[in-house]
Amino acid sequence: MRMTVVGCGYLGAVHAAAMASIGHEVVGIDVDERKIEELRQGRAPFFEPGLQEILTAGLESGRLSFSTDFAAAAGSRVHFIAVGTPQSADGGAADLRYVNAAIEALLPHLAEGDIVAGKSTVPVGTAAGLAEIVAPSGAVLVWNPEFLREGWAVEDTIHPDRLVVGVPAGEAGEAAADVLREVFRPAVENDTPFIVTDYATAELVKVAANAFLATKISFINAMAEIAEVTGADVVQLADAIGHDARIGRRFLGAGIGFGGGCLPKDIRAFSARAEELGRGESVAFLREVDAINLRRRDRVVELAAEALGGDPAGKRIAVLGASFKPHSDDVRDSPALDIAAKLHEAGADVVVTDPQAIENARRVRPELSYSESLDETLADASLVIVVTEWDEYRRELDPERAGGLVQGRTVIDGRNCLDPARWRAAGWTYTGMGRP
Ligand SMILES: NC(=O)c1ccc[n+]([C@@H]2O[C@H](COP(=O)([O-])OP(=O)(O)OC[C@H]3O[C@@H](n4cnc5c(N)ncnc54)[C@H](O)[C@@H]3O)[C@@H](O)[C@H]2O)c1
Ligand SMILES: O=c1ccn([C@@H]2O[C@H](COP(=O)(O)OP(=O)(O)O[C@H]3O[C@H](CO)[C@@H](O)[C@H](O)[C@H]3O)[C@@H](O)[C@H]2O)c(=O)[nH]1
């Protein structure tokens, strides 16, 4: 099937290449000329495992192309909208200007029977408004929220847990859902749940899922706060409650909390939308989820000061990690980088390393020092802080060898990803997050 993907960022670029990899003819459109040129040249504009391979294969097959010209959308059966919905500058609400601009630009190129499929994460009620704008073109709007995780984006797009499509009532909606079934045929044939619903439910499924995940993380971080004053071990606690199938162990990783381009902004946008709907109190807990999350970043700064005798000023600190999670070069609202910046502001001599994210980190935090080399980062450090659980630190870093490089064998494990016994046996003073 011929299709358009409008917006070729983290979501759109992966979606476009993945759709080509399952046999569709895809044109990716973005207003960012530099990004489109890179994609045309076959260079993935960001690090995402597996993307480079499907991008190259898509271009070579002739099924995948990129353009800055919306006229390239003409002739597509489905037009996915994957542009950004960032947090507005003046507060938590989602900024819908890119979605509105993308729809406006697409309108002249739509034909009767086309489907416009929104994938961006939007406040509930957005699709109903956009449907009215799209209607005169003869196209049908559906909302098809995306649940991919960065670092697993290709896998999640090709083998999703579930597919959700919000459609208008009536025959046009049913027909549109059938077209989406055809788009995702390999997954549908593989018995992936395909849930057809109304617009509001589809929009809410997306933000509810992210709100739940954020709440789960903040719940365990709240337990970490209690563990810290009682001497309990939050990792054992998570293991123990996680054995209960109703609770589950995933997303009970206590540490420096969640960041990235989704969970933080999505829970704030949900709160803002609920306020607008007069139901702010229904999701008031999300403000607490946010507050607990941000406190964990401050907690690391506090622990660092304690480890350095009360004042980090002038002390060399090695910060291992800059991306918001491993297997990604994304530094949007990265707790890792936030902590590094706070320590820098406190006067510490901070050096940050990361296997993939240094270039992006330099762009948003130019005031920090960076090194590509882990050894150089560790050299003469009085304190080592692990803030992103890359395998390079979690599995491959040998505490004996690292101990030979640093000035002081003191480590703060912001992700509870190191083996405390092993590090202590190598003479390190180990501090985890909510564990003795
Ligand atoms: N990143 C993820 O893992 C992920 C997962 C699920 C959902 N989402 C949602 O998907 C949306 C996109 O997120 P992202 O992380 O890919 O953002 P992003 O900032 O990486 O990409 C957005 C892209 O849209 C382009 N764009 C902006 N205005 C445009 C316009 N008028 N026409 C064409 N292109 C335009 C930008 O140039 C950019 O390349 C957001 O709503 C986000 O919440 C993201
Ligand atoms: O136990 C855990 C699990 C995650 N995190 C942190 O939470 C953040 C988000 O992680 P994750 O959800 O894996 O990354 P994203 O790629 O942002 O994916 C989320 O946001 C996407 C965009 O909406 C959704 O599509 C995904 O389903 C949803 O998981 C990261 O900073 C993680 O370090 C923890 O602190 N503890």
XYZ file of C-alpha atoms and ligand atoms in Angstrom:
516
model
C 0.000 0.000 0.000
C 1.251 3.531 -0.669
C 1.433 5.654 2.453
C 2.784 8.935 3.810
C 4.458 9.510 7.164
C 4.425 13.192 8.119
C 7.133 13.980 10.679
C 10.335 11.939 10.529
C 11.596 12.229 14.101
C 12.127 9.338 16.512
C 8.660 7.967 15.874
C 8.131 8.886 12.217
C 11.505 7.789 10.819
C 11.185 4.370 12.456
C 7.556 4.038 11.395
C 8.337 4.941 7.771
C 11.266 2.523 7.494
C 9.388 -0.247 9.328
C 6.347 0.111 7.057
C 8.650 -0.176 4.007
C 10.255 -3.254 5.581
C 6.875 -5.027 5.617
C 6.303 -4.289 1.931
C 4.572 -0.910 1.778
C 5.539 2.003 -0.463
C 6.305 4.844 1.939
C 7.128 8.500 1.552
C 8.382 10.288 4.665
C 7.779 14.040 4.816
C 9.354 16.505 7.232
C 9.860 20.277 7.299
C 13.439 19.789 8.534
C 15.518 19.848 5.329
C 18.673 18.633 7.042
C 16.908 15.586 8.483
C 15.304 14.724 5.150
C 18.646 15.039 3.373
C 20.293 12.699 5.881
C 17.478 10.178 5.520
C 17.729 10.381 1.727
C 21.435 9.697 1.981
C 20.566 6.608 4.007
C 21.904 7.915 7.307
C 19.719 7.384 10.377
C 19.456 10.848 11.999
C 19.608 9.326 15.506
C 20.759 6.120 17.159
C 18.093 3.435 17.300
C 19.057 -0.241 17.100
C 18.003 -1.779 13.767
C 16.948 1.513 12.158
C 20.029 1.880 9.967
C 19.481 -1.573 8.453
C 15.803 -1.100 7.564
C 16.471 2.432 6.316
C 19.170 1.221 3.935
C 17.057 -1.730 2.810
C 14.007 0.497 2.259
C 15.913 3.009 0.133
C 17.617 0.266 -1.879
C 14.295 -1.468 -2.553
C 12.876 1.789 -3.918
C 9.891 1.432 -1.556
C 11.069 4.167 0.819
C 11.613 7.811 -0.096
C 11.746 11.153 1.704
C 10.646 14.656 0.814
C 10.110 18.115 2.247
C 7.321 18.670 -0.273
C 3.793 17.773 0.868
C 2.808 17.251 -2.779
C 4.609 13.900 -2.416
C 1.662 12.808 -0.256
C -0.719 12.786 -3.221
C -1.599 9.250 -4.218
C -1.062 7.720 -0.760
C -3.964 5.770 0.720
C -2.960 6.414 4.324
C -1.210 9.521 5.727
C 0.293 9.007 9.177
C 0.835 12.092 11.339
C 3.912 11.620 13.532
C 4.977 15.198 14.309
C 6.009 16.345 17.769
C 3.585 17.406 20.534
C 6.019 18.950 23.031
C 5.188 20.555 26.336
C 4.164 24.212 25.855
C 6.615 26.804 27.070
C 4.013 28.271 29.452
C 3.184 25.087 31.361
C 2.255 21.464 31.079
C -0.226 21.452 28.200
C 0.676 19.838 24.888
C 1.653 22.224 22.107
C -0.450 21.203 19.112
C 0.927 23.701 16.633
C 2.927 21.071 14.692
C -0.058 18.727 14.392
C -2.251 21.571 13.163
C 0.405 22.741 10.682
C 0.938 19.200 9.368
C -2.798 18.691 8.769
C -3.110 22.101 7.063
C -0.180 21.314 4.767
C -1.572 17.893 3.949
C -5.137 19.053 3.158
C -4.607 20.181 -0.479
C -3.116 16.768 -1.318
C -5.833 14.575 0.177
C -8.334 12.693 -1.994
C -11.768 11.208 -1.335
C -11.379 7.975 0.636
C -7.859 8.703 1.917
C -7.173 8.021 5.561
C -5.356 10.444 7.830
C -4.025 8.409 10.771
C -2.816 10.402 13.761
C 0.008 8.733 15.684
C 1.240 11.699 17.728
C 0.298 11.713 21.410
C -2.467 14.304 21.808
C -4.836 15.517 24.519
C -8.192 13.756 24.529
C -10.603 15.665 22.286
C -8.018 16.630 19.666
C -9.032 14.060 17.048
C -12.695 15.102 17.076
C -11.627 18.677 16.274
C -9.214 17.601 13.541
C -11.832 15.316 11.962
C -13.929 18.393 11.158
C -10.967 20.065 9.470
C -10.178 16.953 7.417
C -13.820 16.125 6.464
C -14.244 18.560 3.507
C -11.351 16.828 1.698
C -13.291 13.560 1.671
C -10.587 11.863 3.750
C -11.393 10.047 7.006
C -9.452 10.735 10.202
C -8.497 7.882 12.535
C -6.332 7.946 15.662
C -3.722 5.221 15.933
C -1.575 5.942 19.015
C 1.930 4.568 19.163
C 3.377 2.604 22.072
C 6.945 1.973 20.891
C 9.830 2.298 23.324
C 13.000 4.020 22.217
C 15.824 1.533 22.046
C 13.301 -1.127 20.901
C 11.443 1.036 18.408
C 11.932 -1.135 15.312
C 10.963 -4.335 17.110
C 7.968 -2.623 18.770
C 6.737 -1.230 15.426
C 6.952 -4.533 13.587
C 5.787 -6.673 16.530
C 3.591 -4.398 18.678
C 1.876 -5.625 21.879
C -1.398 -4.265 20.598
C -2.797 -1.959 17.941
C -5.388 0.650 18.824
C -7.422 2.566 16.264
C -9.938 5.258 17.144
C -12.462 5.695 14.325
C -15.611 7.730 13.706
C -18.926 5.912 14.173
C -20.539 4.286 11.133
C -19.489 2.626 7.914
C -16.694 5.068 7.063
C -15.064 4.314 10.396
C -15.391 0.546 9.958
C -13.919 0.766 6.458
C -11.042 2.888 7.756
C -10.333 0.305 10.470
C -10.164 -2.377 7.756
C -7.578 -0.341 5.851
C -5.476 -0.054 9.025
C -5.793 -3.848 9.486
C -4.337 -4.179 6.012
C -1.498 -1.761 6.856
C -0.550 -3.846 9.894
C -1.394 -7.208 8.292
C 1.717 -9.151 9.446
C 1.021 -8.222 13.082
C -2.730 -8.787 12.764
C -2.141 -12.235 11.204
C 0.149 -12.937 14.133
C -2.833 -12.441 16.475
C -1.761 -9.035 17.773
C -4.819 -7.584 19.543
C -6.388 -5.004 17.215
C -8.673 -2.741 19.205
C -11.127 -0.556 17.326
C -12.635 2.189 19.408
C -13.791 5.811 19.325
C -11.422 8.785 19.138
C -11.562 9.715 22.811
C -10.799 6.188 24.003
C -7.879 5.826 21.582
C -6.389 9.141 22.721
C -6.901 8.207 26.373
C -5.433 4.705 25.999
C -2.147 6.312 25.040
C -1.892 8.808 27.891
C -3.321 6.335 30.395
C -0.633 3.787 29.477
C 2.144 6.347 29.969
C 0.543 7.652 33.172
C 0.407 4.094 34.526
C 4.051 3.407 33.655
C 5.160 6.699 35.208
C 3.112 5.929 38.333
C 4.686 2.495 38.638
C 8.174 4.000 38.501
C 7.314 6.734 41.007
C 5.666 4.188 43.276
C 8.874 2.199 43.553
C 10.894 5.395 43.932
C 8.612 6.411 46.805
C 9.402 3.015 48.371
C 13.098 3.800 47.802
C 12.659 7.007 49.804
C 11.185 4.991 52.683
C 13.879 2.321 52.311
C 16.534 5.018 52.612
C 15.404 5.998 56.108
C 14.701 2.459 57.332
C 17.658 0.537 55.966
C 15.415 -1.639 53.782
C 16.450 -2.740 50.289
C 14.115 -1.487 47.538
C 15.571 -3.891 44.973
C 14.641 -6.920 47.080
C 11.306 -5.284 47.808
C 10.646 -4.877 44.062
C 11.648 -8.486 43.411
C 9.363 -9.680 46.183
C 6.267 -7.703 45.187
C 7.029 -8.278 41.505
C 6.508 -12.034 41.942
C 2.839 -11.255 42.422
C 1.558 -11.559 38.858
C -0.979 -8.816 39.552
C 1.901 -6.415 40.206
C 4.700 -7.668 37.926
C 8.418 -6.837 38.179
C 8.739 -4.670 35.058
C 8.932 -0.892 35.544
C 9.777 -1.331 39.215
C 13.354 -0.172 38.672
C 14.051 2.360 41.430
C 16.753 4.906 40.738
C 16.965 8.416 39.339
C 13.524 8.166 37.762
C 11.996 8.604 34.365
C 12.892 11.085 31.656
C 12.751 11.215 27.879
C 10.522 12.777 25.283
C 7.349 11.021 26.488
C 6.560 10.115 30.102
C 7.338 13.503 31.730
C 5.583 15.636 29.139
C 2.688 13.228 28.717
C 1.723 13.135 32.404
C 1.905 16.943 32.570
C -0.211 17.302 29.425
C -2.729 14.803 30.850
C -2.998 16.819 34.053
C -3.453 20.041 32.093
C -6.158 18.492 29.909
C -7.979 17.035 32.929
C -7.982 20.518 34.499
C -9.517 21.936 31.309
C -12.199 19.266 31.493
C -12.946 20.180 35.102
C -11.552 16.847 36.301
C -8.152 17.932 37.566
C -8.727 16.097 40.854
C -9.136 12.760 39.039
C -5.485 12.767 38.066
C -4.126 14.946 40.876
C -1.889 11.985 41.829
C 0.088 12.587 38.631
C 1.479 15.795 40.126
C 2.826 13.687 42.994
C 4.201 11.160 40.492
C 6.063 14.028 38.818
C 7.275 15.465 42.124
C 8.588 12.093 43.417
C 10.336 11.606 40.090
C 12.108 14.962 40.177
C 13.116 14.471 43.838
C 15.207 11.456 42.846
C 17.464 13.674 40.756
C 18.025 15.966 43.754
C 18.664 12.938 45.939
C 21.667 11.956 43.817
C 23.082 15.467 44.103
C 22.622 15.218 47.885
C 24.332 11.813 47.995
C 27.188 13.160 45.877
C 27.725 16.072 48.257
C 27.697 13.663 51.240
C 30.168 11.341 49.534
C 32.490 14.275 48.888
C 32.543 15.503 52.464
C 29.669 17.965 52.159
C 30.671 20.060 49.172
C 31.215 18.893 45.593
C 32.892 22.199 44.573
C 36.229 21.648 42.897
C 35.936 17.842 43.039
C 36.235 15.761 39.921
C 33.107 13.686 39.261
C 32.813 11.069 36.513
C 29.228 10.862 35.248
C 28.572 7.637 33.328
C 25.626 8.174 31.004
C 23.871 11.103 29.335
C 20.917 9.575 27.472
C 17.605 9.142 29.312
C 17.903 5.364 28.958
C 20.298 2.862 27.382
C 20.156 1.927 23.668
C 19.162 5.491 22.816
C 20.978 8.754 22.071
C 17.943 10.776 23.193
C 18.710 13.345 25.890
C 15.273 14.981 26.079
C 14.525 15.594 29.755
C 17.327 13.192 30.618
C 17.693 12.662 34.389
C 21.346 11.760 33.740
C 22.158 15.074 32.138
C 20.072 17.009 34.623
C 22.092 15.536 37.497
C 25.384 16.305 35.724
C 24.247 19.919 35.211
C 23.210 20.314 38.868
C 26.617 19.058 40.028
C 28.336 21.390 37.592
C 26.282 24.297 38.977
C 27.401 23.276 42.463
C 30.985 23.868 41.320
C 32.083 20.270 40.701
C 34.484 19.430 37.890
C 32.089 17.138 36.002
C 33.046 14.933 33.064
C 30.259 13.109 31.252
C 30.632 10.085 29.018
C 28.073 8.084 27.043
C 28.387 5.474 24.278
C 25.940 7.280 21.950
C 24.561 10.533 23.287
C 27.517 12.913 23.630
C 26.743 14.871 20.469
C 23.130 15.493 21.536
C 24.167 16.200 25.131
C 26.686 18.813 23.994
C 23.924 20.588 22.091
C 21.598 20.921 25.124
C 24.243 21.222 27.866
C 27.219 22.939 26.225
C 28.536 24.031 29.628
C 29.516 20.468 30.588
C 32.768 18.633 29.762
C 32.479 15.411 27.783
C 34.745 12.531 26.911
C 34.215 9.688 24.449
C 36.584 7.596 26.522
C 35.385 5.847 29.663
C 38.950 5.555 30.987
C 39.591 9.271 30.453
C 36.310 10.059 32.248
C 37.272 7.901 35.228
C 40.814 9.241 35.405
C 41.452 10.953 38.758
C 37.753 11.156 39.658
C 36.932 11.484 43.351
C 33.436 10.144 42.693
C 31.846 7.997 39.975
C 28.080 8.236 39.340
C 26.285 5.765 37.068
C 23.186 7.457 35.677
C 22.349 5.439 32.542
C 22.533 1.656 32.745
C 24.382 0.990 29.488
C 25.931 -2.511 29.338
C 29.306 -0.758 29.091
C 28.924 0.273 32.750
C 26.509 -2.320 34.101
C 28.207 -5.481 32.844
C 31.544 -4.609 31.310
C 33.046 -2.159 33.786
C 35.460 -4.020 36.040
C 35.577 -2.410 39.505
C 39.231 -3.486 39.964
C 40.345 -1.865 36.731
C 38.186 1.236 37.278
C 39.633 1.483 40.786
C 43.085 1.799 39.291
C 42.044 4.888 37.315
C 40.131 6.951 39.875
C 41.448 9.027 42.736
C 38.817 7.788 45.197
C 36.923 4.499 45.042
C 33.455 5.944 45.654
C 30.522 5.120 43.399
C 26.867 6.154 43.378
C 24.730 3.719 41.420
C 21.854 5.917 40.246
C 20.210 3.013 38.410
C 20.818 0.189 40.922
C 22.479 -1.609 38.041
C 25.823 -2.613 39.581
C 26.501 -5.577 41.845
C 27.151 -3.952 45.249
C 29.020 -7.003 46.617
C 31.433 -7.027 43.682
C 32.169 -3.303 43.904
C 32.580 -3.378 47.675
C 34.891 -6.387 47.402
C 37.079 -4.276 45.106
C 37.379 -1.650 47.832
C 34.707 0.748 46.619
C 32.320 2.689 48.839
C 29.063 1.820 47.065
C 25.812 3.778 47.419
C 22.682 2.649 45.588
C 19.246 4.242 45.422
C 17.126 2.953 48.300
C 19.333 -0.009 49.130
C 21.834 -0.483 51.942
N 9.658 9.058 20.574
C 8.891 8.072 20.948
O 9.369 7.057 21.448
C 7.404 8.151 20.801
C 6.631 6.996 21.016
C 5.233 7.088 20.946
C 4.636 8.298 20.656
N 5.406 9.396 20.451
C 4.739 10.644 20.096
O 4.995 10.858 18.718
C 5.125 12.239 18.426
C 6.484 12.495 17.788
O 7.483 12.231 18.725
P 9.019 12.153 18.336
O 9.728 11.673 19.539
O 9.177 11.427 17.047
O 9.326 13.715 18.104
P 10.534 14.387 17.289
O 10.664 15.757 17.808
O 11.714 13.449 17.283
O 10.009 14.430 15.792
C 9.016 15.277 15.326
C 9.302 15.583 13.851
O 8.213 16.310 13.312
C 8.736 17.251 12.394
N 7.741 18.291 12.127
C 7.358 19.333 12.931
N 6.410 20.061 12.337
C 6.157 19.473 11.138
C 5.260 19.745 10.066
N 4.402 20.776 10.134
N 5.290 18.956 8.993
C 6.141 17.902 8.921
N 7.018 17.577 9.896
C 7.019 18.360 10.994
C 9.987 17.761 13.074
O 10.858 18.396 12.161
C 10.542 16.447 13.641
O 11.426 15.807 12.735
C 4.886 12.946 19.761
O 3.529 13.251 19.870
C 5.261 11.888 20.787
O 4.628 12.110 22.028
C 6.763 9.343 20.491
O 11.722 0.507 35.940
C 11.976 1.516 35.299
C 11.706 1.633 33.920
C 12.017 2.819 33.267
N 12.592 3.845 33.948
C 12.896 5.115 33.233
O 11.724 5.578 32.611
C 12.040 6.328 31.444
C 11.186 5.877 30.287
O 11.524 4.571 29.909
P 10.741 3.812 28.747
O 9.303 3.871 29.053
O 11.366 2.500 28.554
O 11.119 4.718 27.499
P 10.339 5.503 26.359
O 11.039 5.180 25.098
O 10.203 6.930 26.793
O 8.879 4.832 26.239
C 7.723 5.316 26.895
O 7.157 6.405 26.211
C 6.821 6.109 24.826
C 6.341 7.394 24.199
O 5.041 7.715 24.558
C 5.771 5.014 24.811
O 5.416 4.738 23.463
C 6.327 3.770 25.509
O 5.346 2.750 25.541
C 6.731 4.154 26.936
O 7.334 3.043 27.592
C 13.534 6.164 31.246
O 14.189 7.318 31.697
C 13.888 4.962 32.103
O 15.205 5.029 32.589
C 12.859 3.741 35.306
O 13.361 4.679 35.927
N 12.549 2.561 35.946
